[in-house]
């Protein structure tokens, strides 16, 4: 997934037609794409962890439509030309984000937005709220989100301590060892998302 988000910035900007607009609009689109891509990537990771599939592939796909959302939102403030095209694109990618929200629940979705911005305490609060939901997928999304947040704030060993309970919660997992393999992949992908969106790999800067 290395450099996916950097390529995305150009792709998303071209997709919404911002290259023909003002410098302010272009700058806003690039910044919005980076932020949106991070949210989309982390959302894709959580979705893959809960519903199955490749975590890295889901992160890359999530970055694409998340970045498109951010580019449209960031660029629309500084440009008027092609407004209808941007609005159409905005509706399309917003629908993708809403689809993710409906799959993992509102609390987990808000939590991953916070995690994308390195606001770990906020992310954990939403994650804990999600875990109280009677919907299995929402609750599991919340627990995975908490594991990811703990891995960044307290270290991998602290996150590993949460794995036995994760195995109990997640019917797809058959052992702590299997969960540990996923955790290592998640930590690596999360650090890549940080770096590729222009922030410190571990949110320490």
Tab-separated table of C-alpha atoms in Angstrom:
chain	number	residue	atom	x	y	z
A	1	UNK	CA	0.000	0.000	0.000
A	2	UNK	CA	3.098	2.222	0.057
A	3	UNK	CA	2.618	5.594	-1.674
A	4	UNK	CA	-1.033	4.832	-2.489
A	5	UNK	CA	-2.220	8.047	-0.896
A	6	UNK	CA	0.375	10.205	-2.676
A	7	UNK	CA	-0.806	8.900	-6.042
A	8	UNK	CA	-4.368	9.385	-4.877
A	9	UNK	CA	-3.919	13.100	-4.297
A	10	UNK	CA	-3.278	13.677	-7.986
A	11	UNK	CA	-5.915	11.183	-9.121
A	12	UNK	CA	-8.632	12.601	-6.903
A	13	UNK	CA	-7.775	16.164	-7.857
A	14	UNK	CA	-7.996	15.376	-11.554
A	15	UNK	CA	-11.191	13.389	-11.038
A	16	UNK	CA	-13.073	16.357	-9.682
A	17	UNK	CA	-11.720	18.785	-12.256
A	18	UNK	CA	-9.846	20.993	-9.846
A	19	UNK	CA	-6.739	21.439	-11.983
A	20	UNK	CA	-8.576	24.122	-13.938
A	21	UNK	CA	-9.534	26.061	-10.830
A	22	UNK	CA	-7.837	28.386	-8.379
A	23	UNK	CA	-4.716	27.732	-6.329
A	24	UNK	CA	-6.775	27.954	-3.166
A	25	UNK	CA	-9.167	25.336	-4.464
A	26	UNK	CA	-6.352	23.018	-5.537
A	27	UNK	CA	-4.683	23.331	-2.145
A	28	UNK	CA	-7.966	22.617	-0.389
A	29	UNK	CA	-8.575	19.579	-2.578
A	30	UNK	CA	-5.131	18.135	-1.852
A	31	UNK	CA	-5.512	18.619	1.885
A	32	UNK	CA	-9.027	17.235	1.819
A	33	UNK	CA	-7.941	14.212	-0.206
A	34	UNK	CA	-5.197	13.381	2.290
A	35	UNK	CA	-7.555	13.581	5.259
A	36	UNK	CA	-10.371	11.773	3.497
A	37	UNK	CA	-8.023	9.075	2.265
A	38	UNK	CA	-6.835	8.390	5.811
A	39	UNK	CA	-10.414	8.038	7.057
A	40	UNK	CA	-11.328	5.845	4.089
A	41	UNK	CA	-8.237	3.666	4.496
A	42	UNK	CA	-8.803	3.051	8.204
A	43	UNK	CA	-12.488	2.455	7.530
A	44	UNK	CA	-11.559	-0.103	4.895
A	45	UNK	CA	-9.264	-1.833	7.382
A	46	UNK	CA	-11.978	-2.047	10.048
A	47	UNK	CA	-14.470	-3.328	7.484
A	48	UNK	CA	-12.079	-6.089	6.373
A	49	UNK	CA	-11.329	-7.067	9.968
A	50	UNK	CA	-15.019	-7.376	10.807
A	51	UNK	CA	-16.422	-8.803	7.583
A	52	UNK	CA	-13.365	-10.575	6.160
A	53	UNK	CA	-10.980	-9.948	3.285
A	54	UNK	CA	-7.516	-8.505	2.809
A	55	UNK	CA	-6.841	-5.679	5.255
A	56	UNK	CA	-4.257	-4.024	2.991
A	57	UNK	CA	-6.449	-4.233	-0.115
A	58	UNK	CA	-9.432	-2.849	1.771
A	59	UNK	CA	-7.307	0.006	3.100
A	60	UNK	CA	-6.189	0.901	-0.420
A	61	UNK	CA	-9.748	0.812	-1.768
A	62	UNK	CA	-10.989	2.854	1.151
A	63	UNK	CA	-8.269	5.420	0.545
A	64	UNK	CA	-9.442	5.885	-3.035
A	65	UNK	CA	-13.064	6.751	-2.309
A	66	UNK	CA	-12.221	8.443	0.963
A	67	UNK	CA	-9.702	10.649	-0.793
A	68	UNK	CA	-12.187	11.491	-3.502
A	69	UNK	CA	-14.639	12.604	-0.838
A	70	UNK	CA	-12.032	14.791	0.804
A	71	UNK	CA	-10.874	16.291	-2.465
A	72	UNK	CA	-14.390	17.315	-3.394
A	73	UNK	CA	-15.073	18.767	0.051
A	74	UNK	CA	-11.750	20.586	0.222
A	75	UNK	CA	-11.836	21.937	-3.304
A	76	UNK	CA	-15.394	23.143	-3.513
A	77	UNK	CA	-14.759	26.060	-1.158
A	78	UNK	CA	-12.380	27.811	-3.526
A	79	UNK	CA	-13.936	27.145	-6.923
A	80	UNK	CA	-17.277	27.606	-8.657
A	81	UNK	CA	-16.624	26.155	-12.111
A	82	UNK	CA	-17.867	22.650	-12.732
A	83	UNK	CA	-19.918	22.783	-9.560
A	84	UNK	CA	-22.521	20.311	-10.778
A	85	UNK	CA	-19.840	17.753	-11.670
A	86	UNK	CA	-18.237	18.103	-8.256
A	87	UNK	CA	-21.598	17.795	-6.549
A	88	UNK	CA	-22.331	14.604	-8.468
A	89	UNK	CA	-18.956	13.152	-7.507
A	90	UNK	CA	-19.484	14.266	-3.932
A	91	UNK	CA	-22.815	12.455	-3.784
A	92	UNK	CA	-21.289	9.281	-5.207
A	93	UNK	CA	-18.390	9.044	-2.794
A	94	UNK	CA	-20.498	10.273	0.124
A	95	UNK	CA	-22.751	7.300	-0.565
A	96	UNK	CA	-19.731	5.008	-0.228
A	97	UNK	CA	-18.836	6.552	3.116
A	98	UNK	CA	-22.441	6.261	4.271
A	99	UNK	CA	-22.431	2.607	3.235
A	100	UNK	CA	-19.407	2.068	5.475
A	101	UNK	CA	-21.139	3.904	8.325
A	102	UNK	CA	-24.190	1.652	7.997
A	103	UNK	CA	-21.975	-1.458	8.110
A	104	UNK	CA	-19.937	-0.577	11.202
A	105	UNK	CA	-22.318	1.767	13.012
A	106	UNK	CA	-22.250	5.462	13.797
A	107	UNK	CA	-20.075	5.217	16.918
A	108	UNK	CA	-17.364	3.150	15.238
A	109	UNK	CA	-17.454	5.431	12.202
A	110	UNK	CA	-16.962	8.526	14.341
A	111	UNK	CA	-14.212	6.686	16.177
A	112	UNK	CA	-12.280	5.889	13.033
A	113	UNK	CA	-12.562	9.529	11.987
A	114	UNK	CA	-10.950	10.449	15.313
A	115	UNK	CA	-8.291	7.755	14.945
A	116	UNK	CA	-7.422	9.068	11.488
A	117	UNK	CA	-6.688	12.422	13.138
A	118	UNK	CA	-4.626	10.874	15.970
A	119	UNK	CA	-7.317	11.719	18.534
A	120	UNK	CA	-6.956	8.430	20.364
A	121	UNK	CA	-8.917	9.236	23.519
A	122	UNK	CA	-11.879	10.291	21.393
A	123	UNK	CA	-11.512	7.174	19.246
A	124	UNK	CA	-11.492	4.921	22.315
A	125	UNK	CA	-14.573	6.633	23.749
A	126	UNK	CA	-16.500	5.999	20.541
A	127	UNK	CA	-15.086	2.466	20.342
A	128	UNK	CA	-16.340	1.691	23.836
A	129	UNK	CA	-19.745	3.124	22.978
A	130	UNK	CA	-19.892	0.933	19.870
A	131	UNK	CA	-19.154	-2.158	21.957
A	132	UNK	CA	-22.330	-1.645	23.967
A	133	UNK	CA	-24.444	-1.948	20.828
A	134	UNK	CA	-26.495	-5.132	20.492
A	135	UNK	CA	-25.578	-5.290	16.802
A	136	UNK	CA	-22.742	-7.835	16.551
A	137	UNK	CA	-20.967	-6.090	13.675
A	138	UNK	CA	-21.126	-2.681	15.337
A	139	UNK	CA	-19.768	-4.037	18.619
A	140	UNK	CA	-16.961	-5.967	16.923
A	141	UNK	CA	-16.028	-2.894	14.882
A	142	UNK	CA	-15.766	-0.984	18.138
A	143	UNK	CA	-13.498	-3.572	19.721
A	144	UNK	CA	-11.166	-3.682	16.733
A	145	UNK	CA	-11.074	0.104	16.736
A	146	UNK	CA	-10.071	0.058	20.403
A	147	UNK	CA	-7.346	-2.501	19.685
A	148	UNK	CA	-5.946	-0.263	16.937
A	149	UNK	CA	-6.044	2.799	19.182
A	150	UNK	CA	-4.360	0.989	22.069
A	151	UNK	CA	-1.662	-0.318	19.737
A	152	UNK	CA	-0.749	3.262	18.839
A	153	UNK	CA	-0.955	4.795	22.306
A	154	UNK	CA	0.226	1.988	24.598
A	155	UNK	CA	2.202	-0.224	22.246
A	156	UNK	CA	1.805	-3.571	20.550
A	157	UNK	CA	2.108	-5.571	23.788
A	158	UNK	CA	-0.871	-3.730	25.297
A	159	UNK	CA	-2.912	-4.458	22.188
A	160	UNK	CA	-1.853	-8.113	22.306
A	161	UNK	CA	-3.297	-8.359	25.812
A	162	UNK	CA	-6.697	-7.646	24.257
A	163	UNK	CA	-6.466	-10.497	21.754
A	164	UNK	CA	-7.896	-13.340	23.882
A	165	UNK	CA	-11.121	-11.380	24.308
A	166	UNK	CA	-11.052	-10.504	20.610
A	167	UNK	CA	-10.968	-14.211	19.752
A	168	UNK	CA	-14.003	-14.730	21.978
A	169	UNK	CA	-15.848	-11.891	20.280
A	170	UNK	CA	-14.874	-12.599	16.662
A	171	UNK	CA	-16.282	-15.878	15.367
A	172	UNK	CA	-13.906	-15.785	12.381
A	173	UNK	CA	-10.841	-16.097	14.635
A	174	UNK	CA	-9.824	-19.521	15.903
A	175	UNK	CA	-6.717	-18.659	17.934
A	176	UNK	CA	-4.790	-15.836	19.549
A	177	UNK	CA	-1.986	-16.590	17.115
A	178	UNK	CA	-4.266	-15.883	14.167
A	179	UNK	CA	-5.385	-12.655	15.804
A	180	UNK	CA	-1.761	-11.660	16.431
A	181	UNK	CA	-0.930	-12.041	12.729
A	182	UNK	CA	-3.806	-9.704	11.885
A	183	UNK	CA	-2.700	-7.243	14.559
A	184	UNK	CA	0.821	-7.026	13.134
A	185	UNK	CA	-0.625	-6.407	9.664
A	186	UNK	CA	-2.996	-3.762	11.013
A	187	UNK	CA	-0.237	-1.906	12.859
A	188	UNK	CA	1.949	-1.839	9.746
A	189	UNK	CA	-0.879	-0.664	7.507
A	190	UNK	CA	-1.952	1.971	10.019
A	191	UNK	CA	1.587	3.358	10.144
A	192	UNK	CA	1.664	3.430	6.333
A	193	UNK	CA	-1.603	5.376	6.297
A	194	UNK	CA	-0.086	7.891	8.707
A	195	UNK	CA	3.054	8.360	6.641
A	196	UNK	CA	1.296	8.498	3.302
A	197	UNK	CA	-1.171	11.136	4.501
A	198	UNK	CA	1.647	13.388	5.686
A	199	UNK	CA	1.590	12.716	9.424
A	200	UNK	CA	4.004	10.922	11.734
A	201	UNK	CA	3.807	7.123	11.446
A	202	UNK	CA	2.989	6.793	15.145
A	203	UNK	CA	1.201	10.127	15.752
A	204	UNK	CA	4.089	11.182	17.992
A	205	UNK	CA	5.069	14.331	16.078
